[in-house]
Short mmCIF file of C-alpha atoms in Angstrom, two decimals:
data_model
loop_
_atom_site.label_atom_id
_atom_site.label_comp_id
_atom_site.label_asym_id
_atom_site.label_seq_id
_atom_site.Cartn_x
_atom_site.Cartn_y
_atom_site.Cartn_z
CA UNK A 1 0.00 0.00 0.00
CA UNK A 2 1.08 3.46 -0.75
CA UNK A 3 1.69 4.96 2.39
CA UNK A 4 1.77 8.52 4.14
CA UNK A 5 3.77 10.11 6.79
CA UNK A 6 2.73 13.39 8.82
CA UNK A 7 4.35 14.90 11.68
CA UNK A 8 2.75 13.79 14.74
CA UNK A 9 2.05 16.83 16.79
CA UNK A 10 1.56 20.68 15.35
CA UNK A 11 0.71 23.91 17.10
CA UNK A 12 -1.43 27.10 15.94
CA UNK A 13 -2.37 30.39 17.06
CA UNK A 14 -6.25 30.87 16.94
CA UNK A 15 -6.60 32.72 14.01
CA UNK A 16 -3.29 32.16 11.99
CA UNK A 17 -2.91 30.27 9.41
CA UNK A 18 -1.64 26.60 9.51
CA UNK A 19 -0.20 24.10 6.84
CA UNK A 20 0.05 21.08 7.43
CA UNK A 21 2.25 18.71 5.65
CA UNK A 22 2.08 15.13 4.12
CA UNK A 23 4.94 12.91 2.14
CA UNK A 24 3.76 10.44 0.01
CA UNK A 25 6.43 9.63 -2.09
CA UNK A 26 5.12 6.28 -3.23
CA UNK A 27 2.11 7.84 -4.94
CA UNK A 28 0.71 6.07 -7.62
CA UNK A 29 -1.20 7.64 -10.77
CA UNK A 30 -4.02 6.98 -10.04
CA UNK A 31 -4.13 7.96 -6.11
CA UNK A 32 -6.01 10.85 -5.18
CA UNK A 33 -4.85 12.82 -1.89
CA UNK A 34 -7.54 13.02 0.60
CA UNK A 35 -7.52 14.37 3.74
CA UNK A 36 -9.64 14.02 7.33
CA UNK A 37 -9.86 14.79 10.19
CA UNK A 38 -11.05 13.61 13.48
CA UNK A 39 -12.26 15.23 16.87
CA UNK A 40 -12.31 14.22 20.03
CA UNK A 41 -14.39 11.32 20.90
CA UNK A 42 -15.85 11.65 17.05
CA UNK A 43 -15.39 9.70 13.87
CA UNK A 44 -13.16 10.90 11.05
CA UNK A 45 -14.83 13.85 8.79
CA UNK A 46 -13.98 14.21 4.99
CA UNK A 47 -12.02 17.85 4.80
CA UNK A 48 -10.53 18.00 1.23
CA UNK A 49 -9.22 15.68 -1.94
CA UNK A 50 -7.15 16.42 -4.70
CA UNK A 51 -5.58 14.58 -8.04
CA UNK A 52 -3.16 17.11 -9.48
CA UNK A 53 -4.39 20.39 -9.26
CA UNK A 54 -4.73 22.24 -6.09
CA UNK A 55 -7.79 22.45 -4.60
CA UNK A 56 -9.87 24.88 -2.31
CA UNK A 57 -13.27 24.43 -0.55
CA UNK A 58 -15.30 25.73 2.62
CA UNK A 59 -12.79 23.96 5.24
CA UNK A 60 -9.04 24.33 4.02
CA UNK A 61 -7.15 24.55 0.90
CA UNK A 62 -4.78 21.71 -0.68
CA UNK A 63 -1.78 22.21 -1.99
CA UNK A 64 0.01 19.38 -3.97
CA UNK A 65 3.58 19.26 -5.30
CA UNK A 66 4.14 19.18 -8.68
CA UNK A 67 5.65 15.50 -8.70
CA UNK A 68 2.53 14.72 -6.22
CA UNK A 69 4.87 13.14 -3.73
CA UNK A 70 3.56 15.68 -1.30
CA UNK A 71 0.94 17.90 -0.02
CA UNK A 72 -0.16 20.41 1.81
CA UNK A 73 -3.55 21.05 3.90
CA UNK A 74 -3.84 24.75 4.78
CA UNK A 75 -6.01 25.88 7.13
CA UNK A 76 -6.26 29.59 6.22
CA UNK A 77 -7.64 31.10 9.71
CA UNK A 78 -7.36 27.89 12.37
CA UNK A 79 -9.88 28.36 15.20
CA UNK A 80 -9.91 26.02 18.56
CA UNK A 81 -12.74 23.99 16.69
CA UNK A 82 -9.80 22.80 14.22
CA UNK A 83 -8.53 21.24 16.93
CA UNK A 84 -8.22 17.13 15.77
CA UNK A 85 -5.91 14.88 14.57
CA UNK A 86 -5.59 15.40 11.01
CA UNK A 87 -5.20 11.87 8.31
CA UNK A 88 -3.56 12.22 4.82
CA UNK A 89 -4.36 9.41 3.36
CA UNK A 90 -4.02 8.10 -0.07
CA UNK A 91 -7.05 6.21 -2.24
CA UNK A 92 -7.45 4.63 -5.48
CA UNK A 93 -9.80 5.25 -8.35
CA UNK A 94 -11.48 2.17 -7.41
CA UNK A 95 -11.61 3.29 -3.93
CA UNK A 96 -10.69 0.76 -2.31
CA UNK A 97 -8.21 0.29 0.28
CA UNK A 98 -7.15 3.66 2.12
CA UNK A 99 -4.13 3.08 4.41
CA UNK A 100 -4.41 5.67 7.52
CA UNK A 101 -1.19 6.75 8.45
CA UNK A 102 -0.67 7.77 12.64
CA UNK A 103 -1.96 11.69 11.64
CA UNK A 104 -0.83 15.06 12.42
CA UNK A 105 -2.36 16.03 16.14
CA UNK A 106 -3.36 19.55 16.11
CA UNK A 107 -3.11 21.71 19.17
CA UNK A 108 -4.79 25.28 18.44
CA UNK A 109 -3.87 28.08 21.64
CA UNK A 110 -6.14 30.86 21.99
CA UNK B 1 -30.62 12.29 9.32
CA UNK B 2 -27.70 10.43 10.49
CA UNK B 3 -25.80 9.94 7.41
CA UNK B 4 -23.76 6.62 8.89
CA UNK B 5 -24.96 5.18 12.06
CA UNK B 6 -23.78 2.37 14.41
CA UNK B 7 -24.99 0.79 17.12
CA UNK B 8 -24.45 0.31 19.75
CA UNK B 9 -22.41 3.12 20.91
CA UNK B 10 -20.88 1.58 23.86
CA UNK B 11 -20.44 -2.15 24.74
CA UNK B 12 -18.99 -3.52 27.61
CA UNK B 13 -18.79 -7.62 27.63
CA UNK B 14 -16.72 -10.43 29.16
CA UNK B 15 -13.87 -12.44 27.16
CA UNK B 16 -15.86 -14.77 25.37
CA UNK B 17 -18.61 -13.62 24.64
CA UNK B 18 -20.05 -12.92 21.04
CA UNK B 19 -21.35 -9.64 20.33
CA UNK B 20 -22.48 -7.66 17.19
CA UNK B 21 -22.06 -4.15 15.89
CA UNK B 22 -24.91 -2.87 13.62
CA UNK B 23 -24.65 -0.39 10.80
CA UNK B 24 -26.79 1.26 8.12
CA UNK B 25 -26.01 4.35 5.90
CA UNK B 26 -28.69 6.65 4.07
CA UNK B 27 -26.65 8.07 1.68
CA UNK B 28 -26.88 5.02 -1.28
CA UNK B 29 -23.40 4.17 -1.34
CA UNK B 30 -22.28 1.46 -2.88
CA UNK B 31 -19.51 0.46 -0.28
CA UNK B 32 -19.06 0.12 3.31
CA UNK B 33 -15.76 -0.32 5.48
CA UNK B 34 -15.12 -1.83 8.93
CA UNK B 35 -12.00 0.40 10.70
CA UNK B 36 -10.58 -0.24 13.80
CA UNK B 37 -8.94 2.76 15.88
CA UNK B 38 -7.02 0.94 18.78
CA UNK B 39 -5.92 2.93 22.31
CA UNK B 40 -2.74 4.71 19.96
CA UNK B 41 -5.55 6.31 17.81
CA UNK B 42 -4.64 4.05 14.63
CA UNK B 43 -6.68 3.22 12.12
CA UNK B 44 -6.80 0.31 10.36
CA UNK B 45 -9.02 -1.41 7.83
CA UNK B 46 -10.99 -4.59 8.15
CA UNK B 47 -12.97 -5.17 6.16
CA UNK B 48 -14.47 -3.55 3.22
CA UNK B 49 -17.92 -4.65 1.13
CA UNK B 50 -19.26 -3.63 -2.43
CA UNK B 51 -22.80 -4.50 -3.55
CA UNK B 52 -23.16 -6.91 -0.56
CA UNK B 53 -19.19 -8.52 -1.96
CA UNK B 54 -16.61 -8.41 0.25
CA UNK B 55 -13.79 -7.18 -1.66
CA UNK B 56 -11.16 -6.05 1.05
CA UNK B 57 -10.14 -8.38 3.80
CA UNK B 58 -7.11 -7.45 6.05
CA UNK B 59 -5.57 -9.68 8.36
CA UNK B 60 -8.34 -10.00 10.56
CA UNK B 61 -8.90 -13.25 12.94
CA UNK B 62 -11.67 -15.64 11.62
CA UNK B 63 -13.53 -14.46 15.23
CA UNK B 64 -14.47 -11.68 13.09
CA UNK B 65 -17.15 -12.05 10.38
CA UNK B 66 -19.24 -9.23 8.32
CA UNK B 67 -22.23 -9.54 6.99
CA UNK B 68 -24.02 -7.49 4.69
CA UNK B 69 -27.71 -7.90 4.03
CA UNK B 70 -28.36 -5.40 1.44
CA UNK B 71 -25.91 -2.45 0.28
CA UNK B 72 -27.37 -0.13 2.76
CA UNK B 73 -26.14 -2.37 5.98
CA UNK B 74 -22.66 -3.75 7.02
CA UNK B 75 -22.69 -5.58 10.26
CA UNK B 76 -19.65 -6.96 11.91
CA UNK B 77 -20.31 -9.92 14.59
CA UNK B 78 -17.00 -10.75 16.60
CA UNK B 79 -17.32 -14.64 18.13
CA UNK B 80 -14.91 -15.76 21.46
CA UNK B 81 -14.46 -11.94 22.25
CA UNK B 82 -10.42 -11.17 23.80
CA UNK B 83 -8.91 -8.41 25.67
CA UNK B 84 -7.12 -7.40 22.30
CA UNK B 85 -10.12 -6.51 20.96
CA UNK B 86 -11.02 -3.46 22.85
CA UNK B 87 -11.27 -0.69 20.56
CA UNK B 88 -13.05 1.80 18.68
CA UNK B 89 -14.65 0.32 15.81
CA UNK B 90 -15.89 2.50 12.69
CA UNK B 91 -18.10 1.84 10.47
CA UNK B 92 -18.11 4.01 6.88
CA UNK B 93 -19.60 4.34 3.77
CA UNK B 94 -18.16 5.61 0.16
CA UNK B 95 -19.20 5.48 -3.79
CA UNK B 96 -16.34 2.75 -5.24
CA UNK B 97 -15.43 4.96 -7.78
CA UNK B 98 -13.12 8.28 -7.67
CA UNK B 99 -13.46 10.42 -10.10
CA UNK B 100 -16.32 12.94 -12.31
CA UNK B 101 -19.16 11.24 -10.57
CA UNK B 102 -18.16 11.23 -6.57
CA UNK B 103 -15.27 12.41 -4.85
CA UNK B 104 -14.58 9.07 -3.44
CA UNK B 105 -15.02 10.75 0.10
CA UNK B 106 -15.65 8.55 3.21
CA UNK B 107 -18.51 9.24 5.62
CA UNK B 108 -17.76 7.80 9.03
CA UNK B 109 -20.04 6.81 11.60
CA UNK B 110 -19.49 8.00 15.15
CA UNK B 111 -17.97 4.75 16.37
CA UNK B 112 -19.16 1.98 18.93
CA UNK B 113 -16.48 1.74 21.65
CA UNK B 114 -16.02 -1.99 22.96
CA UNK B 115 -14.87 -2.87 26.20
CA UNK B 116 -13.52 -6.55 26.66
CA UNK B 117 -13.56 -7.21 30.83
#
């Protein structure tokens, strides 16, 4: 399985902006990038996806390198509701398997 | 409307026991997934059904069996229950396919938490 590693543990300031990172260097072609997160005592929550292109929606922005063997979530103004552990995780075109890697923890300080 | 739901929410058993964990999803998916988030917060897969067909199977001991009635229901029933299998297990739903017609995007239920005394 293609896998992804995050740093385990990030910090914010309520209000800046974060970006959190994701390697993936054993992408395949046809593996999109999605990304989710999960709050305390909740289940994980779709926040973003991408193929190529860089995308931006409601929640966050994501940025993807131009070989696609990384990517960036960006949280453009974090607020202590971001607060989660955040999955990059990697899935198919048949979308099948999706390896979860251990996640980036998020730690937003008023 | 509860887009994925499990239950139940909690269970607390005794080793050995059998128990089941129901779920259903509303949003006409085509696929659901059994995860299991251990005390270190991973996930894993289990188990993973399309059209009622189990297509993904991970390592999982034979005490652990899905079932699938129809596409809209994935239940997991776990036989001679151990102390190893306390967890968090999630339930989730998705289209199969990535691409013009669905993002591929997972939709989580909110997890029944088992206990194994």
């Amino acid at each position: 399985d293609a896998k992804t590693t995050q740093p385990n543990s990030m910090e914010s300031n309520e209000e800046e902006p974060v970006h959190l990172p994701c390697n993936h260097s054993t992408i395949s072609g046809t593996d999109y990038i999605h990304w989710y997160r999960q709050l305390p005592s909740q289940g994980p929550e779709y926040v973003i996806h991408g193929l190529t292109s860089n995308v931006n929606n409601r929640m966050a922005s994501l940025a993807i390198a131009e070989d696609r063997k990384s990517s960036t979530l960006i949280l453009h103004r974090a607020t202590l509701r971001d607060a989660a552990v955040y999955y990059c995780i990697l899935r198919d075109t048949n979308a099948g398997k999706s390896t979860f890697g251990d996640g980036t923890t998020l730690t937003v300080k008023p | 409307d509860t887009a994925v739901s499990q239950t139940p929410k909690y269970l607390v058993t005794q080793m050995g026991n059998d128990k089941s964990i129901k779920c259903e999803q509303n949003l006409g998916h085509d696929t659901m997934y059994w995860y299991k988030q251990d005390s270190k917060k991973f996930l894993k897969i289990m188990f993973s059904y399309n059209n009622k067909e189990l297509i993904i199977n991970e390592t999982v001991p034979n005490r652990f069996s899905p079932k699938s009635p129809d596409k809209a229901h994935l239940n997991l029933h776990i036989n001679s229950l151990e102390l190893g299998d306390s967890a968090v297990y999630f339930c989730a739903s998705s289209h199969r396919t990535t691409g013009s017609r669905s993002t591929g995007e997972l939709f989580f239920g909110e997890g029944s938490r088992l206990t194994v005394l």
